[in-house]
Amino acid sequence: MQRREFVLSALGAAVAGTLLPTVLRAERPLRILVLGGTRFLGPHMAEYALARGHTLTFFNRGKTNPGVLPSVERIQGDRNGQLDGLKGRKWDAVIDNSGYVPRHVRLSAELLKESVPHYLFISTVSVYASFAAANDEDSPVGKLADPTVEKVDGETYGPLKALSESAAREVYGPAATTILRPGLIVGPDDNTDRFTYWPARAARGGEFAAPGRPADPIQIVDVRDLAAFAIRCVEQRTAGVFNALSPVGRFTIGDVVDESVQAARQVVKPQPPPSAVWLPAEFLAAQSVAPWSDMPVWAPSVGEEAGFALTSAARATKAGLTIRPMAETVTDTLRWHLQRPEAERQKLKAGLPPEREAAVLAAWKAAAKPG
Ligand SMILES: NC(=O)c1ccc[n+]([C@@H]2O[C@H](COP(=O)([O-])OP(=O)(O)OC[C@H]3O[C@@H](n4cnc5c(N)ncnc54)[C@H](OP(=O)(O)O)[C@@H]3O)[C@@H](O)[C@H]2O)c1
C-alpha cells in the first residue's frame, strides 16, 4: 500500500465518525476523466470522488507522483498533441486540472466533445485584469499583447488561463462548461509551501515575524473544500463561472497566525512557545520583506492590491461551496507537514528563511528602542 493511502486509511480508521466527515455515496455513480490529477488538487478530487462511488481515470505523462492512488486507471499521454489514448472512450465528465495554454485545452475539448458531455476547467482568480478593486465573475480578465505566447510565467499565467477558459467554453458551449476560479489553494499536500509556512513556522517555536495587522483580510480555499465543490458541480452538471474561495470577510491573517500558534502548541509543544511579533506593512517594506512571497498569504490591501482580499465568492457559496474552519485547515496542514521528508521540512519554498527573519526581528527591536 502506498504511504499516502496507508495514512488515509489509518486516519480514517482512527477517527471515522469523529474528525473526518462521512462522505455519502452519490445517487448515480459517474465515470470521470481527470486531465492531470496526480499532484495536489487532483488526488484530493480523486479521493472525494472515489468516496462518492465514482470511477476515475487520470490522463498524464506519468512523471508527477506516478505512485499516487495506484488503484485509479491511468492513460499515458501528453496534452501537447499526444491524446490518442483518449480516443474511443466514453466518460460522463472531464475535469481539466492541468490546462495552462489555450491550445492544449482546445485540443482536449475538441477530441472529447462527442464522447464526454461536460467539461470542468480549473482556472484561477489570477485571470482578473486588476486587483485594485473588488472582482466578481463579470470583472474584466487580463489580456496578452500576443495571444499565441505559450511561455507560462508570472505575467502570462492569468491571461493564458483566461484564454484557456474561452477555449473550453467555445468548444463545449456555456451550458456544458464549468469554470472554477480558485484563490490560493491550501492544505495537506500543497507543494508551494505558501500557507504551510505559517503552521510550520509556529511549530519551530519562539518569536516570529507576522505581517501587517491581525485584522488584515485574506482569502484561501482548502484543497478538500475545492475538491468536493468540483465533484458536486460534475454530479449536478452545474455550468457557469465561479470564483472558488473563502467569502470576503471570513478570514484574516490574524486567524492564520493565531490558529498556527494554537496548533503548534497542541501538536508540537515547542520551547520556547511560539508568539507572533506583528510588524507594520511600512516597516516590512523598508526591510525589503515582500508581501506574498516572504510573508505568504498576505498583502496590504492598498493601491494596486486594494481588492486583494475582496474577490466575491457569493456565486460559488450559493452553488454549494463550503469552507471549513481555519483551525481545521491549519491543524491538518501542520500534521501533514510534520510527516514530510526532512529535506522538504528544512527548506520551505515560501516565507522568510530563519536567518533573515532573525535580522528583521532584530531591526524591529532596535527601531523600537527609545533614543
Ligand atoms: N495552487 C494554487 O494555489 C492554485 C490556485 C488557483 C488555481 N490553481 C490551479 O489548480 C490546478 C491544479 O493544480 P495541481 O498541481 O493541483 O494539479 P494536478 O492535476 O494535481 O497536477 C498536475 C497534473 O498535470 C499533469 N501534467 C502536467 N503536464 C502535462 C502534460 N503536458 N500532459 C499531460 N499531463 C500533464 C501532471 O502529471 P505528469 O507530470 O505526470 O504529466 C499532473 O498529474 C491548476 O490548473 C492550477 O492552475 C492552483
Short mmCIF file of N, CA, C and O in Angstrom, two decimals, residues 85-190:
data_model
loop_
_atom_site.label_atom_id
_atom_site.label_comp_id
_atom_site.label_asym_id
_atom_site.label_seq_id
_atom_site.Cartn_x
_atom_site.Cartn_y
_atom_site.Cartn_z
N GLY A 85 -4.66 8.13 -26.58
CA GLY A 85 -5.19 7.22 -25.56
C GLY A 85 -6.61 7.59 -25.12
O GLY A 85 -7.31 6.76 -24.52
N LEU A 86 -7.05 8.80 -25.46
CA LEU A 86 -8.40 9.23 -25.05
C LEU A 86 -9.45 8.88 -26.11
O LEU A 86 -10.66 8.97 -25.85
N LYS A 87 -8.97 8.48 -27.31
CA LYS A 87 -9.92 8.22 -28.40
C LYS A 87 -10.71 6.94 -28.14
O LYS A 87 -10.18 5.97 -27.59
N GLY A 88 -11.98 6.94 -28.56
CA GLY A 88 -12.80 5.73 -28.48
C GLY A 88 -13.28 5.39 -27.08
O GLY A 88 -13.79 4.29 -26.86
N ARG A 89 -13.12 6.28 -26.14
CA ARG A 89 -13.58 6.03 -24.78
C ARG A 89 -14.71 6.99 -24.43
O ARG A 89 -14.82 8.06 -25.01
N LYS A 90 -15.54 6.62 -23.44
CA LYS A 90 -16.63 7.50 -23.01
C LYS A 90 -16.51 7.76 -21.51
O LYS A 90 -16.18 6.86 -20.74
N TRP A 91 -16.76 9.00 -21.12
CA TRP A 91 -16.85 9.36 -19.70
C TRP A 91 -18.08 10.24 -19.52
O TRP A 91 -18.62 10.79 -20.49
N ASP A 92 -18.50 10.44 -18.27
CA ASP A 92 -19.64 11.33 -18.00
C ASP A 92 -19.19 12.78 -17.87
O ASP A 92 -19.99 13.70 -18.08
N ALA A 93 -17.93 12.98 -17.50
CA ALA A 93 -17.42 14.34 -17.35
C ALA A 93 -15.90 14.31 -17.41
O ALA A 93 -15.27 13.30 -17.07
N VAL A 94 -15.33 15.43 -17.84
CA VAL A 94 -13.88 15.60 -17.80
C VAL A 94 -13.57 16.78 -16.88
O VAL A 94 -14.23 17.82 -16.96
N ILE A 95 -12.60 16.59 -16.00
CA ILE A 95 -12.09 17.69 -15.18
C ILE A 95 -10.69 18.03 -15.68
O ILE A 95 -9.79 17.17 -15.64
N ASP A 96 -10.54 19.25 -16.18
CA ASP A 96 -9.26 19.68 -16.72
C ASP A 96 -8.50 20.43 -15.64
O ASP A 96 -8.73 21.61 -15.40
N ASN A 97 -7.58 19.71 -15.00
CA ASN A 97 -6.81 20.26 -13.88
C ASN A 97 -5.49 20.85 -14.34
O ASN A 97 -4.82 21.50 -13.56
N SER A 98 -5.09 20.54 -15.55
CA SER A 98 -3.70 20.81 -15.95
C SER A 98 -3.62 21.63 -17.23
O SER A 98 -2.63 21.57 -17.95
N GLY A 99 -4.66 22.43 -17.52
CA GLY A 99 -4.66 23.27 -18.71
C GLY A 99 -4.05 24.63 -18.41
O GLY A 99 -4.59 25.40 -17.61
N TYR A 100 -2.95 24.94 -19.04
CA TYR A 100 -2.28 26.24 -18.81
C TYR A 100 -2.19 27.07 -20.08
O TYR A 100 -1.94 28.26 -20.01
N VAL A 101 -2.33 26.42 -21.26
CA VAL A 101 -2.29 27.17 -22.52
C VAL A 101 -3.53 26.79 -23.35
O VAL A 101 -3.94 25.62 -23.37
N PRO A 102 -4.14 27.77 -24.03
CA PRO A 102 -5.42 27.51 -24.70
C PRO A 102 -5.33 26.43 -25.79
O PRO A 102 -6.30 25.70 -26.00
N ARG A 103 -4.17 26.32 -26.43
CA ARG A 103 -4.05 25.29 -27.48
C ARG A 103 -4.27 23.89 -26.89
O ARG A 103 -4.96 23.06 -27.48
N HIS A 104 -3.70 23.63 -25.73
CA HIS A 104 -3.87 22.31 -25.10
C HIS A 104 -5.34 22.07 -24.72
O HIS A 104 -5.86 20.97 -24.88
N VAL A 105 -5.98 23.11 -24.19
CA VAL A 105 -7.38 22.96 -23.75
C VAL A 105 -8.27 22.71 -24.97
O VAL A 105 -9.15 21.84 -24.96
N ARG A 106 -8.00 23.44 -26.04
CA ARG A 106 -8.82 23.26 -27.25
C ARG A 106 -8.64 21.85 -27.81
O ARG A 106 -9.60 21.19 -28.21
N LEU A 107 -7.38 21.37 -27.82
CA LEU A 107 -7.11 20.02 -28.34
C LEU A 107 -7.94 18.97 -27.58
O LEU A 107 -8.59 18.11 -28.18
N SER A 108 -7.90 19.04 -26.24
CA SER A 108 -8.62 18.01 -25.47
C SER A 108 -10.13 18.22 -25.58
O SER A 108 -10.88 17.24 -25.71
N ALA A 109 -10.59 19.48 -25.54
CA ALA A 109 -12.03 19.72 -25.62
C ALA A 109 -12.58 19.23 -26.97
O ALA A 109 -13.63 18.57 -27.02
N GLU A 110 -11.87 19.52 -28.06
CA GLU A 110 -12.37 19.08 -29.38
C GLU A 110 -12.39 17.57 -29.49
O GLU A 110 -13.32 16.98 -30.02
N LEU A 111 -11.36 16.93 -28.94
CA LEU A 111 -11.31 15.47 -29.03
C LEU A 111 -12.42 14.81 -28.20
O LEU A 111 -12.98 13.79 -28.59
N LEU A 112 -12.76 15.42 -27.05
CA LEU A 112 -13.68 14.76 -26.11
C LEU A 112 -15.14 15.17 -26.31
O LEU A 112 -16.04 14.52 -25.78
N LYS A 113 -15.38 16.21 -27.07
CA LYS A 113 -16.73 16.80 -27.14
C LYS A 113 -17.84 15.78 -27.45
O LYS A 113 -18.91 15.81 -26.84
N GLU A 114 -17.58 14.86 -28.36
CA GLU A 114 -18.62 13.91 -28.77
C GLU A 114 -18.79 12.76 -27.77
O GLU A 114 -19.82 12.10 -27.75
N SER A 115 -17.77 12.52 -26.95
CA SER A 115 -17.83 11.33 -26.08
C SER A 115 -17.96 11.67 -24.59
O SER A 115 -18.20 10.77 -23.78
N VAL A 116 -17.80 12.95 -24.24
CA VAL A 116 -17.90 13.35 -22.82
C VAL A 116 -18.78 14.59 -22.76
O VAL A 116 -18.42 15.64 -23.31
N PRO A 117 -19.94 14.54 -22.09
CA PRO A 117 -20.89 15.65 -22.20
C PRO A 117 -20.59 16.90 -21.38
O PRO A 117 -21.25 17.92 -21.58
N HIS A 118 -19.64 16.86 -20.44
CA HIS A 118 -19.46 18.01 -19.53
C HIS A 118 -17.96 18.27 -19.33
O HIS A 118 -17.21 17.35 -19.02
N TYR A 119 -17.54 19.54 -19.46
CA TYR A 119 -16.13 19.92 -19.30
C TYR A 119 -16.00 20.88 -18.12
O TYR A 119 -16.59 21.96 -18.12
N LEU A 120 -15.25 20.48 -17.10
CA LEU A 120 -14.99 21.38 -15.96
C LEU A 120 -13.53 21.79 -16.01
O LEU A 120 -12.63 20.94 -15.99
N PHE A 121 -13.30 23.10 -16.11
CA PHE A 121 -11.94 23.62 -16.22
C PHE A 121 -11.52 24.30 -14.93
O PHE A 121 -12.23 25.19 -14.43
N ILE A 122 -10.37 23.90 -14.39
CA ILE A 122 -9.84 24.56 -13.19
C ILE A 122 -9.00 25.75 -13.65
O ILE A 122 -7.93 25.58 -14.24
N SER A 123 -9.51 26.94 -13.37
CA SER A 123 -8.84 28.17 -13.74
C SER A 123 -8.24 28.80 -12.49
O SER A 123 -7.73 28.08 -11.61
N THR A 124 -8.32 30.10 -12.33
CA THR A 124 -7.72 30.79 -11.19
C THR A 124 -8.27 32.21 -11.08
O THR A 124 -8.66 32.80 -12.10
N VAL A 125 -8.27 32.78 -9.87
CA VAL A 125 -8.65 34.20 -9.76
C VAL A 125 -7.59 35.11 -10.39
O VAL A 125 -7.86 36.29 -10.60
N SER A 126 -6.43 34.55 -10.70
CA SER A 126 -5.38 35.36 -11.36
C SER A 126 -5.80 35.80 -12.76
O SER A 126 -5.08 36.57 -13.40
N VAL A 127 -6.95 35.31 -13.27
CA VAL A 127 -7.41 35.78 -14.59
C VAL A 127 -7.75 37.27 -14.57
O VAL A 127 -7.69 37.92 -15.61
N TYR A 128 -8.10 37.83 -13.41
CA TYR A 128 -8.61 39.20 -13.40
C TYR A 128 -7.53 40.21 -13.78
O TYR A 128 -6.35 40.07 -13.39
N ALA A 129 -7.95 41.21 -14.55
CA ALA A 129 -7.01 42.19 -15.11
C ALA A 129 -6.38 43.04 -14.02
O ALA A 129 -5.24 43.49 -14.16
N SER A 130 -7.11 43.27 -12.94
CA SER A 130 -6.62 44.17 -11.90
C SER A 130 -7.17 43.73 -10.54
O SER A 130 -8.28 43.20 -10.45
N PHE A 131 -6.38 43.99 -9.50
CA PHE A 131 -6.84 43.77 -8.12
C PHE A 131 -6.90 45.08 -7.35
O PHE A 131 -6.89 45.09 -6.13
N ALA A 132 -6.97 46.18 -8.11
CA ALA A 132 -7.06 47.50 -7.46
C ALA A 132 -8.44 47.70 -6.83
O ALA A 132 -8.61 48.56 -5.98
N ALA A 133 -9.42 46.91 -7.26
CA ALA A 133 -10.77 46.98 -6.68
C ALA A 133 -11.32 45.55 -6.60
O ALA A 133 -10.71 44.61 -7.13
N ALA A 134 -12.48 45.41 -5.94
CA ALA A 134 -13.10 44.09 -5.80
C ALA A 134 -13.43 43.49 -7.17
O ALA A 134 -13.77 44.21 -8.10
N ASN A 135 -13.30 42.17 -7.28
CA ASN A 135 -13.69 41.47 -8.50
C ASN A 135 -14.85 40.52 -8.25
O ASN A 135 -14.95 39.93 -7.17
N ASP A 136 -15.71 40.39 -9.27
CA ASP A 136 -16.63 39.25 -9.30
C ASP A 136 -16.45 38.58 -10.66
O ASP A 136 -15.58 38.97 -11.44
N GLU A 137 -17.28 37.58 -10.93
CA GLU A 137 -17.06 36.77 -12.13
C GLU A 137 -17.21 37.57 -13.42
O GLU A 137 -16.77 37.11 -14.49
N ASP A 138 -17.84 38.74 -13.35
CA ASP A 138 -18.02 39.54 -14.56
C ASP A 138 -16.93 40.59 -14.75
O ASP A 138 -16.96 41.37 -15.72
N SER A 139 -15.97 40.66 -13.85
CA SER A 139 -14.89 41.64 -13.96
C SER A 139 -14.03 41.32 -15.19
O SER A 139 -13.92 40.15 -15.59
N PRO A 140 -13.39 42.34 -15.76
CA PRO A 140 -12.55 42.11 -16.95
C PRO A 140 -11.36 41.19 -16.61
O PRO A 140 -10.83 41.24 -15.51
N VAL A 141 -11.00 40.36 -17.59
CA VAL A 141 -9.84 39.47 -17.41
C VAL A 141 -8.64 40.08 -18.12
O VAL A 141 -8.77 40.92 -19.02
N GLY A 142 -7.45 39.63 -17.71
CA GLY A 142 -6.21 40.15 -18.29
C GLY A 142 -6.06 39.69 -19.73
O GLY A 142 -6.55 38.63 -20.12
N LYS A 143 -5.35 40.52 -20.51
CA LYS A 143 -5.16 40.19 -21.94
C LYS A 143 -3.67 40.20 -22.26
O LYS A 143 -2.90 40.96 -21.68
N LEU A 144 -3.28 39.39 -23.23
CA LEU A 144 -1.90 39.33 -23.67
C LEU A 144 -1.73 40.12 -24.96
O LEU A 144 -2.60 40.06 -25.84
N ALA A 145 -0.60 40.84 -25.09
CA ALA A 145 -0.33 41.54 -26.34
C ALA A 145 -0.23 40.51 -27.47
O ALA A 145 -0.74 40.73 -28.57
N ASP A 146 0.38 39.36 -27.18
CA ASP A 146 0.50 38.29 -28.18
C ASP A 146 -0.22 37.04 -27.65
O ASP A 146 0.35 36.30 -26.83
N PRO A 147 -1.45 36.78 -28.09
CA PRO A 147 -2.21 35.65 -27.51
C PRO A 147 -1.70 34.27 -27.93
O PRO A 147 -2.22 33.26 -27.47
N THR A 148 -0.67 34.23 -28.81
CA THR A 148 -0.14 32.91 -29.19
C THR A 148 1.02 32.48 -28.29
O THR A 148 1.53 31.37 -28.41
N VAL A 149 1.43 33.38 -27.37
CA VAL A 149 2.55 33.04 -26.49
C VAL A 149 2.17 31.82 -25.63
O VAL A 149 1.01 31.66 -25.25
N GLU A 150 3.14 30.93 -25.38
CA GLU A 150 2.84 29.74 -24.57
C GLU A 150 3.78 29.61 -23.38
O GLU A 150 3.72 28.61 -22.66
N LYS A 151 4.64 30.61 -23.17
CA LYS A 151 5.52 30.55 -22.00
C LYS A 151 4.70 30.98 -20.78
O LYS A 151 4.14 32.08 -20.76
N VAL A 152 4.60 30.09 -19.79
CA VAL A 152 3.80 30.40 -18.60
C VAL A 152 4.73 30.98 -17.54
O VAL A 152 5.65 30.31 -17.07
N ASP A 153 4.50 32.25 -17.18
CA ASP A 153 5.26 32.87 -16.10
C ASP A 153 4.32 33.79 -15.31
O ASP A 153 3.10 33.79 -15.55
N GLY A 154 4.88 34.56 -14.41
CA GLY A 154 4.06 35.42 -13.55
C GLY A 154 3.18 36.39 -14.33
O GLY A 154 2.07 36.71 -13.92
N GLU A 155 3.68 36.84 -15.48
CA GLU A 155 2.93 37.80 -16.30
C GLU A 155 1.84 37.13 -17.13
O GLU A 155 0.75 37.66 -17.29
N THR A 156 2.15 35.95 -17.67
CA THR A 156 1.24 35.33 -18.66
C THR A 156 0.26 34.33 -18.04
O THR A 156 -0.75 34.00 -18.67
N TYR A 157 0.55 33.85 -16.82
CA TYR A 157 -0.27 32.78 -16.23
C TYR A 157 -1.77 33.12 -16.25
O TYR A 157 -2.59 32.35 -16.76
N GLY A 158 -2.13 34.29 -15.70
CA GLY A 158 -3.54 34.66 -15.59
C GLY A 158 -4.21 34.82 -16.95
O GLY A 158 -5.23 34.18 -17.24
N PRO A 159 -3.63 35.66 -17.84
CA PRO A 159 -4.24 35.82 -19.17
C PRO A 159 -4.32 34.51 -19.97
O PRO A 159 -5.28 34.28 -20.69
N LEU A 160 -3.31 33.64 -19.82
CA LEU A 160 -3.37 32.35 -20.52
C LEU A 160 -4.49 31.48 -19.97
O LEU A 160 -5.16 30.75 -20.72
N LYS A 161 -4.70 31.53 -18.66
CA LYS A 161 -5.82 30.78 -18.08
C LYS A 161 -7.15 31.34 -18.60
O LYS A 161 -8.09 30.58 -18.87
N ALA A 162 -7.23 32.68 -18.75
CA ALA A 162 -8.47 33.29 -19.27
C ALA A 162 -8.71 32.81 -20.70
O ALA A 162 -9.84 32.47 -21.07
N LEU A 163 -7.66 32.75 -21.52
CA LEU A 163 -7.82 32.26 -22.89
C LEU A 163 -8.17 30.76 -22.90
O LEU A 163 -8.93 30.30 -23.75
N SER A 164 -7.63 30.03 -21.94
CA SER A 164 -7.95 28.60 -21.83
C SER A 164 -9.42 28.40 -21.47
O SER A 164 -10.09 27.50 -22.00
N GLU A 165 -9.93 29.23 -20.57
CA GLU A 165 -11.36 29.19 -20.23
C GLU A 165 -12.19 29.37 -21.50
O GLU A 165 -13.14 28.63 -21.76
N SER A 166 -11.81 30.40 -22.30
CA SER A 166 -12.58 30.70 -23.52
C SER A 166 -12.53 29.52 -24.48
O SER A 166 -13.53 29.20 -25.13
N ALA A 167 -11.36 28.88 -24.58
CA ALA A 167 -11.24 27.73 -25.49
C ALA A 167 -12.22 26.63 -25.09
O ALA A 167 -12.94 26.07 -25.94
N ALA A 168 -12.28 26.32 -23.80
CA ALA A 168 -13.19 25.27 -23.33
C ALA A 168 -14.64 25.65 -23.63
O ALA A 168 -15.44 24.84 -24.14
N ARG A 169 -14.98 26.92 -23.33
CA ARG A 169 -16.37 27.37 -23.50
C ARG A 169 -16.77 27.41 -24.97
O ARG A 169 -17.88 27.06 -25.33
N GLU A 170 -15.83 27.83 -25.83
CA GLU A 170 -16.14 27.89 -27.27
C GLU A 170 -16.44 26.50 -27.82
O GLU A 170 -17.34 26.33 -28.63
N VAL A 171 -15.66 25.51 -27.40
CA VAL A 171 -15.84 24.16 -27.95
C VAL A 171 -17.10 23.50 -27.35
O VAL A 171 -17.91 22.92 -28.06
N TYR A 172 -17.27 23.58 -26.03
CA TYR A 172 -18.36 22.86 -25.36
C TYR A 172 -19.66 23.66 -25.29
O TYR A 172 -20.73 23.09 -25.10
N GLY A 173 -19.56 24.98 -25.39
CA GLY A 173 -20.75 25.81 -25.18
C GLY A 173 -20.95 26.07 -23.70
O GLY A 173 -20.62 25.21 -22.87
N PRO A 174 -21.53 27.23 -23.35
CA PRO A 174 -21.65 27.62 -21.93
C PRO A 174 -22.48 26.65 -21.10
O PRO A 174 -22.22 26.47 -19.91
N ALA A 175 -23.46 25.97 -21.69
CA ALA A 175 -24.35 25.11 -20.90
C ALA A 175 -23.66 23.81 -20.48
O ALA A 175 -24.16 23.11 -19.59
N ALA A 176 -22.54 23.48 -21.10
CA ALA A 176 -21.86 22.23 -20.76
C ALA A 176 -20.46 22.48 -20.19
O ALA A 176 -19.66 21.56 -20.10
N THR A 177 -20.19 23.74 -19.84
CA THR A 177 -18.86 24.09 -19.34
C THR A 177 -18.96 24.68 -17.94
O THR A 177 -19.80 25.54 -17.68
N THR A 178 -18.08 24.21 -17.05
CA THR A 178 -17.96 24.81 -15.72
C THR A 178 -16.54 25.35 -15.60
O THR A 178 -15.57 24.63 -15.89
N ILE A 179 -16.44 26.61 -15.18
CA ILE A 179 -15.14 27.22 -14.96
C ILE A 179 -15.03 27.51 -13.47
O ILE A 179 -15.81 28.30 -12.93
N LEU A 180 -14.09 26.89 -12.79
CA LEU A 180 -13.83 27.23 -11.39
C LEU A 180 -12.56 28.07 -11.31
O LEU A 180 -11.53 27.69 -11.87
N ARG A 181 -12.68 29.21 -10.62
CA ARG A 181 -11.54 30.11 -10.44
C ARG A 181 -11.14 30.11 -8.96
O ARG A 181 -11.64 30.94 -8.17
N PRO A 182 -10.26 29.18 -8.54
CA PRO A 182 -9.86 29.16 -7.13
C PRO A 182 -8.96 30.33 -6.79
O PRO A 182 -8.22 30.84 -7.64
N GLY A 183 -9.03 30.74 -5.51
CA GLY A 183 -7.99 31.60 -4.96
C GLY A 183 -6.85 30.71 -4.52
O GLY A 183 -6.70 29.59 -5.03
N LEU A 184 -6.06 31.18 -3.57
CA LEU A 184 -4.93 30.38 -3.09
C LEU A 184 -5.45 29.05 -2.53
O LEU A 184 -6.25 29.03 -1.61
N ILE A 185 -4.97 27.94 -3.13
CA ILE A 185 -5.41 26.61 -2.68
C ILE A 185 -4.42 26.15 -1.61
O ILE A 185 -3.20 26.19 -1.81
N VAL A 186 -4.95 25.72 -0.47
CA VAL A 186 -4.08 25.41 0.68
C VAL A 186 -4.48 24.08 1.29
O VAL A 186 -5.55 23.54 0.99
N GLY A 187 -3.62 23.57 2.17
CA GLY A 187 -3.96 22.36 2.91
C GLY A 187 -2.93 21.27 2.71
O GLY A 187 -1.86 21.49 2.12
N PRO A 188 -3.23 20.06 3.20
CA PRO A 188 -2.29 18.95 3.09
C PRO A 188 -1.91 18.70 1.62
O PRO A 188 -2.76 18.74 0.75
N ASP A 189 -0.63 18.43 1.39
CA ASP A 189 -0.05 18.10 0.07
C ASP A 189 0.28 19.33 -0.77
O ASP A 189 0.72 19.17 -1.92
N ASP A 190 0.10 20.53 -0.24
CA ASP A 190 0.42 21.75 -1.01
C ASP A 190 1.93 21.80 -1.25
O ASP A 190 2.71 21.90 -0.31
#
